[in-house]
JSON list of C-alpha atoms in Angstrom, two decimals:
[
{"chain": "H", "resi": 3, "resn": "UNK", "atom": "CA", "xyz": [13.35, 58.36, 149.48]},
{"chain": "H", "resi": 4, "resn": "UNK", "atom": "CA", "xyz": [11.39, 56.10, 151.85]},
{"chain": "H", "resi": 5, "resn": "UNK", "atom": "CA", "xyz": [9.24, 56.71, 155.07]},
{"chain": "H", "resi": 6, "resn": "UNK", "atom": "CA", "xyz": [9.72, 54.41, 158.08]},
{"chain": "H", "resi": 7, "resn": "UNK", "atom": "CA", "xyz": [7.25, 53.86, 160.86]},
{"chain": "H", "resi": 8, "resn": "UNK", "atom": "CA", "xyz": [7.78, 51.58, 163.88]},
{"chain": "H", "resi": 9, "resn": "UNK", "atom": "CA", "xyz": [4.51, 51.00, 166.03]},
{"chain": "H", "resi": 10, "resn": "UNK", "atom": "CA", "xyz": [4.05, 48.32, 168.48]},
{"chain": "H", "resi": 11, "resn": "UNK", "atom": "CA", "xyz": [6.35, 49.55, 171.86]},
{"chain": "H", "resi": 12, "resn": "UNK", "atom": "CA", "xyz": [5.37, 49.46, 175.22]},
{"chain": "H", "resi": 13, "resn": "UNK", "atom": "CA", "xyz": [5.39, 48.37, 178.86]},
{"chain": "H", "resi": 14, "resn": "UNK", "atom": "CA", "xyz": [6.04, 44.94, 179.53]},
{"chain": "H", "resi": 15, "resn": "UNK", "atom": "CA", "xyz": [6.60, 42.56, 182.28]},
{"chain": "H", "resi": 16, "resn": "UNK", "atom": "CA", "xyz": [10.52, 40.16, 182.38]},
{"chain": "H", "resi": 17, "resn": "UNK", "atom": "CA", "xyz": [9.05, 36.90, 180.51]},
{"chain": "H", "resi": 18, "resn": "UNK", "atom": "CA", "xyz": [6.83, 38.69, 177.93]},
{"chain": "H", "resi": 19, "resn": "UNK", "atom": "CA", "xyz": [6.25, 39.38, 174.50]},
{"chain": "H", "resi": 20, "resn": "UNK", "atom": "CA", "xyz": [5.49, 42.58, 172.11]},
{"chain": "H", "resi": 21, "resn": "UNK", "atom": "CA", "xyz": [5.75, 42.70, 168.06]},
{"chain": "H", "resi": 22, "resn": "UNK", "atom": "CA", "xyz": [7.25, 45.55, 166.38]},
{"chain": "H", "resi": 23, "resn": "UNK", "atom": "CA", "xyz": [6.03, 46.58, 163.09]},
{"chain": "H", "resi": 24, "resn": "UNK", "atom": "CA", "xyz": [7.86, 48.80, 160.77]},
{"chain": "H", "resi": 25, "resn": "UNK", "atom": "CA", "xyz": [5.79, 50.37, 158.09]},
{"chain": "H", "resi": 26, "resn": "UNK", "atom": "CA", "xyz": [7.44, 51.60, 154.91]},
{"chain": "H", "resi": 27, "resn": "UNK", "atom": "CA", "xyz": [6.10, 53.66, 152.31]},
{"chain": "H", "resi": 28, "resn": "UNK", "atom": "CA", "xyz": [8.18, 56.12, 149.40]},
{"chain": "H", "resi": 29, "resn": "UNK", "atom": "CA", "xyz": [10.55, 53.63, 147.30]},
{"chain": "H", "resi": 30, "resn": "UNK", "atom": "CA", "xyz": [10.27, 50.70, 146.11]},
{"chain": "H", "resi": 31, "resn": "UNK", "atom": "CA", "xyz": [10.62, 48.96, 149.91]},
{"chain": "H", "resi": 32, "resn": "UNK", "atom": "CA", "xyz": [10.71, 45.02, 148.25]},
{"chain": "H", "resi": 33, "resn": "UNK", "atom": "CA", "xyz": [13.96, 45.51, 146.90]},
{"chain": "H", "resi": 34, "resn": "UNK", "atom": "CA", "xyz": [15.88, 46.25, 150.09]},
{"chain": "H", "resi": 35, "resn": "UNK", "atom": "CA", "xyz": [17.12, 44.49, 153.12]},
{"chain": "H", "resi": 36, "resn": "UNK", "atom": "CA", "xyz": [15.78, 46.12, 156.86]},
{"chain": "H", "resi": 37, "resn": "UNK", "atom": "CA", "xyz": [17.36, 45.76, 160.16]},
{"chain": "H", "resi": 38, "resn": "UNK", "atom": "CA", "xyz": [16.62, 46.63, 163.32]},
{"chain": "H", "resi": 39, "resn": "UNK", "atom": "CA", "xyz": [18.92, 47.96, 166.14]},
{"chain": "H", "resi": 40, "resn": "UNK", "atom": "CA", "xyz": [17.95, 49.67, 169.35]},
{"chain": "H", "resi": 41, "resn": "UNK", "atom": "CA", "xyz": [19.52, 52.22, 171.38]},
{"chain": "H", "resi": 42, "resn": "UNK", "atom": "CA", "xyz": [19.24, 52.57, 175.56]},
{"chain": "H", "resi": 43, "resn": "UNK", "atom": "CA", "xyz": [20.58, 55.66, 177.29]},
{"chain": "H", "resi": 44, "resn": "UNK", "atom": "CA", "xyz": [23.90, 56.39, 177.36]},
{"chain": "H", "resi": 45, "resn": "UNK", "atom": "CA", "xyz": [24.76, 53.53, 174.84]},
{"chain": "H", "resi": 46, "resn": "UNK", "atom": "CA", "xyz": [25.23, 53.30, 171.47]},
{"chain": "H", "resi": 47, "resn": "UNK", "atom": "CA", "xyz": [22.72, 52.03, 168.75]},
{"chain": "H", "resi": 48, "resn": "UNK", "atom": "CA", "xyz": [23.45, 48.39, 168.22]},
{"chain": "H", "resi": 49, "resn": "UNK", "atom": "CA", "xyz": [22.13, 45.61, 165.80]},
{"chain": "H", "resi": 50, "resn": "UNK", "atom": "CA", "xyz": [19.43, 43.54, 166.75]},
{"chain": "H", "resi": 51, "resn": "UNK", "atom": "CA", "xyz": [18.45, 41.54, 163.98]},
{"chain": "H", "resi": 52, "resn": "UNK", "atom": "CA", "xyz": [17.88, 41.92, 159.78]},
{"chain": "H", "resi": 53, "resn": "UNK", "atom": "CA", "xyz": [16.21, 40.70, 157.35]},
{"chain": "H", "resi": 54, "resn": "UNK", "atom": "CA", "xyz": [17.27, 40.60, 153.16]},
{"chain": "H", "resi": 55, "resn": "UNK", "atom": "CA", "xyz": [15.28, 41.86, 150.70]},
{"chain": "H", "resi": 56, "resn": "UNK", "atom": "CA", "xyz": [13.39, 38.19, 149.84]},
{"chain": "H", "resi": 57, "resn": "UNK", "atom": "CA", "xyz": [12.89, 37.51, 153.37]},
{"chain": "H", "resi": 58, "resn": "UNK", "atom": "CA", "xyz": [14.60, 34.64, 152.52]},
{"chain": "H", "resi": 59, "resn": "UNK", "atom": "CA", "xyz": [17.87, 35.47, 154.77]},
{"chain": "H", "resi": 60, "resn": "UNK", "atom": "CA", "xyz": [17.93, 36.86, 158.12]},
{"chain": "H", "resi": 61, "resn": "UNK", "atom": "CA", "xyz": [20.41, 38.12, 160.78]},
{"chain": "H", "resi": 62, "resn": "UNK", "atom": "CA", "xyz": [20.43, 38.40, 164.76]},
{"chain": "H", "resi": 63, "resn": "UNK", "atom": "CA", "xyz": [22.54, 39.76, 167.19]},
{"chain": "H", "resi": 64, "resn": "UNK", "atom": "CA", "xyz": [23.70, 36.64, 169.92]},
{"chain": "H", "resi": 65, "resn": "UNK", "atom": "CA", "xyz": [22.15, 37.95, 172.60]},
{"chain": "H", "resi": 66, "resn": "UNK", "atom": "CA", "xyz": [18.41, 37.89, 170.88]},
{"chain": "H", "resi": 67, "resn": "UNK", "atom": "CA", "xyz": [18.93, 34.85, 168.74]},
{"chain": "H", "resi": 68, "resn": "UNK", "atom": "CA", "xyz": [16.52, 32.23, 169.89]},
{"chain": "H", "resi": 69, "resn": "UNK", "atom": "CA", "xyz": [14.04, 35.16, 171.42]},
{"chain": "H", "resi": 70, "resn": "UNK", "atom": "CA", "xyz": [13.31, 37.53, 168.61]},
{"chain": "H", "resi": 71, "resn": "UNK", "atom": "CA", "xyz": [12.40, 37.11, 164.67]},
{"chain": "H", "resi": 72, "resn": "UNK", "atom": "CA", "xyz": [12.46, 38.95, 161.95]},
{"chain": "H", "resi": 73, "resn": "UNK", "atom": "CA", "xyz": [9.99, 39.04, 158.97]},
{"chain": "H", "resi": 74, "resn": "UNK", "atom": "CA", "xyz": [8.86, 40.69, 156.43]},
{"chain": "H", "resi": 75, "resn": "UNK", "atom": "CA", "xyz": [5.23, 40.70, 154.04]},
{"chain": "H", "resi": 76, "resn": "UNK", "atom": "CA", "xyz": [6.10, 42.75, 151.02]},
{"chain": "H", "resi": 77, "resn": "UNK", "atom": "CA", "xyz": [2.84, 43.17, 149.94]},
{"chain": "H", "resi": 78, "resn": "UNK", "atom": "CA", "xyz": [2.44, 45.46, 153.29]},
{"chain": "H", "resi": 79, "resn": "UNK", "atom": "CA", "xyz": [5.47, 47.12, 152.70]},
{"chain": "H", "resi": 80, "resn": "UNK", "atom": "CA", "xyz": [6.19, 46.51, 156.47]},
{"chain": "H", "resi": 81, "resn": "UNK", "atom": "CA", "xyz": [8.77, 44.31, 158.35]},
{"chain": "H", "resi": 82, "resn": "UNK", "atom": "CA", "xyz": [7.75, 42.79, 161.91]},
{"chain": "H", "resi": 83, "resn": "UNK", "atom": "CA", "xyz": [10.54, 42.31, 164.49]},
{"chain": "H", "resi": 84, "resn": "UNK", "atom": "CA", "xyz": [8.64, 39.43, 166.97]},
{"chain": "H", "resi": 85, "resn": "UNK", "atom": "CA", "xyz": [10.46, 39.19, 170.60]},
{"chain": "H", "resi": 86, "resn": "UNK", "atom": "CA", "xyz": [9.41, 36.84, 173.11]},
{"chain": "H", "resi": 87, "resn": "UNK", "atom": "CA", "xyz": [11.51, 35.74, 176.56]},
{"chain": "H", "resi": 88, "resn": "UNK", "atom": "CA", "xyz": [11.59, 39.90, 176.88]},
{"chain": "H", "resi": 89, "resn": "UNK", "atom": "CA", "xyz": [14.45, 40.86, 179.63]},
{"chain": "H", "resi": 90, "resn": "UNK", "atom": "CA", "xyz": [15.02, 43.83, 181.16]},
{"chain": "H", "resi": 91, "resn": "UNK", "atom": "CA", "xyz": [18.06, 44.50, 179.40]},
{"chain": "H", "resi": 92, "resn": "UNK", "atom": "CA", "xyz": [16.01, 44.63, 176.03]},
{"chain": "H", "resi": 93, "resn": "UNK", "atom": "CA", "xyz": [14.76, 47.73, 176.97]},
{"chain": "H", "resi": 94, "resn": "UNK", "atom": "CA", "xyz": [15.52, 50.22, 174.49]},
{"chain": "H", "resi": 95, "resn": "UNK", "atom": "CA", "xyz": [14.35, 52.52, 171.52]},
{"chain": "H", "resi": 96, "resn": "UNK", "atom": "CA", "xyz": [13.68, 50.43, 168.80]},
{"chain": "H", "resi": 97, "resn": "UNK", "atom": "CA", "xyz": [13.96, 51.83, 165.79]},
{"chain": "H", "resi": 98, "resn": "UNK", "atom": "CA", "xyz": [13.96, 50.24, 161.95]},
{"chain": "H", "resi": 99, "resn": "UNK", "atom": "CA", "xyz": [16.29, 51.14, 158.59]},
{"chain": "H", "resi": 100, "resn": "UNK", "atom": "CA", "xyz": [16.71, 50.64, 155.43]},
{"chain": "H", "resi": 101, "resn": "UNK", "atom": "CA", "xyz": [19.62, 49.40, 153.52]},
{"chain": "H", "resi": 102, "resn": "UNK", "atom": "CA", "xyz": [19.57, 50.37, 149.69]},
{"chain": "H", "resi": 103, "resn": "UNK", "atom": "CA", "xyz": [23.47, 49.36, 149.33]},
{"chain": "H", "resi": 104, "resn": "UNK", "atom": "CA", "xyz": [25.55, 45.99, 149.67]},
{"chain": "H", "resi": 105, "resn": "UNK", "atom": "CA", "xyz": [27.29, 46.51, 152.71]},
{"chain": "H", "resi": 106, "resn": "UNK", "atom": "CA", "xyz": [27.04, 44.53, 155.75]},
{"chain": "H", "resi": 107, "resn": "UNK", "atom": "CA", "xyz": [23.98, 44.03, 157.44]},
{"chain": "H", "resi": 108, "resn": "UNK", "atom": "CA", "xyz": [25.29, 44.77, 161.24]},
{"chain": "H", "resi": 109, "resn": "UNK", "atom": "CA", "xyz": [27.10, 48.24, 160.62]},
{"chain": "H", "resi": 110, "resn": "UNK", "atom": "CA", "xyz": [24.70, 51.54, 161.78]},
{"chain": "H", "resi": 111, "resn": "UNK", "atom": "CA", "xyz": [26.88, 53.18, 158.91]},
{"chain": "H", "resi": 112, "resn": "UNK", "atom": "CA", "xyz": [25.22, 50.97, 156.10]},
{"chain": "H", "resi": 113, "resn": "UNK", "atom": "CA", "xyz": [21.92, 51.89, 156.25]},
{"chain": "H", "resi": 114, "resn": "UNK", "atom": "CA", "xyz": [20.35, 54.94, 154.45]},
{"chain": "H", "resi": 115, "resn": "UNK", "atom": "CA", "xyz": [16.81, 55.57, 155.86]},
{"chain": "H", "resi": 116, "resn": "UNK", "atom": "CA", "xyz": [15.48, 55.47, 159.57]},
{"chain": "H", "resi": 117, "resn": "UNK", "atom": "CA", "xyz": [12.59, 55.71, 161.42]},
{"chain": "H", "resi": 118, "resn": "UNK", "atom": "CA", "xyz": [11.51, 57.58, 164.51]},
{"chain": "H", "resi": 119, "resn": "UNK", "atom": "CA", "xyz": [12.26, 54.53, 166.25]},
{"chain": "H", "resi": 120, "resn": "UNK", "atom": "CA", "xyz": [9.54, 52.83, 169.16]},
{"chain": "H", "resi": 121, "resn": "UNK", "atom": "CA", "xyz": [10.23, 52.59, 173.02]},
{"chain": "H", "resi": 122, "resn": "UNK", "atom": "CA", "xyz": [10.11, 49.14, 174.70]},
{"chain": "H", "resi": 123, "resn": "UNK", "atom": "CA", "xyz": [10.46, 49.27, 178.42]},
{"chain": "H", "resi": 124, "resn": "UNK", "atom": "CA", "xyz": [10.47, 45.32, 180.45]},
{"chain": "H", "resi": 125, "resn": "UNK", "atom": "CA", "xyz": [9.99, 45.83, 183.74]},
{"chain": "H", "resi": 126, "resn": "UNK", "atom": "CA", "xyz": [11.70, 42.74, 186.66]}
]
């Protein structure tokens, strides 16, 4: 079993920036690929971006791709979603998972561990 913990939410202004971290600990987290979606009320949790196990392939949902980035350090056990450009439609709970299976990268249904998840608000 693995722990998740996402840090880094908060208030910011249309235009800025914040950096999510998502701290791992439990199983062997280097082995894995991570994603992160994000959930806002009344809608469903969607994809954001994801990252493979090497860091060496990663995954973003169109409407973040060119704004956010995914990364990982290994030797943290923690994976960093960076988003810049922040819009008010970003704002969400974030929240980071775990993937110990094949499957694709994009489906909620695919990953196996999650954390508490983080709130980002961006104000206009």
């Amino acid at each position: 079993q693995v722990q998740l913990v996402e840090s880094g939410g908060g208030l910011v202004q249309a235009g800025g920036s914040l950096r999510l971290s998502c701290a791992a600990s439990g199983r062997t987290f280097s082995r894995y690929g991570m994603g992160w979606f994000r959930q806002a009320p009344g809608e469903e949790r969607e994809f954001v971006a994801a990252i493979s196990w090497s860091g060496g392939t990663t995954y973003y949902a169109d409407s973040v791709k060119g704004r956010f980035t995914v990364s990982r350090d290994n030797t943290k056990n923690t994976v960093y979603l960076q988003m810049n450009s922040l819009k008010p439609e970003d704002t969400a709970v974030y929240y980071c998972a775990v993937k110990y299976n094949s499957g694709s990268y994009y489906r909620v249904l695919d990953y196996d561990y999650w954390g508490q998840g983080t709130q980002v608000t961006v104000s206009s």
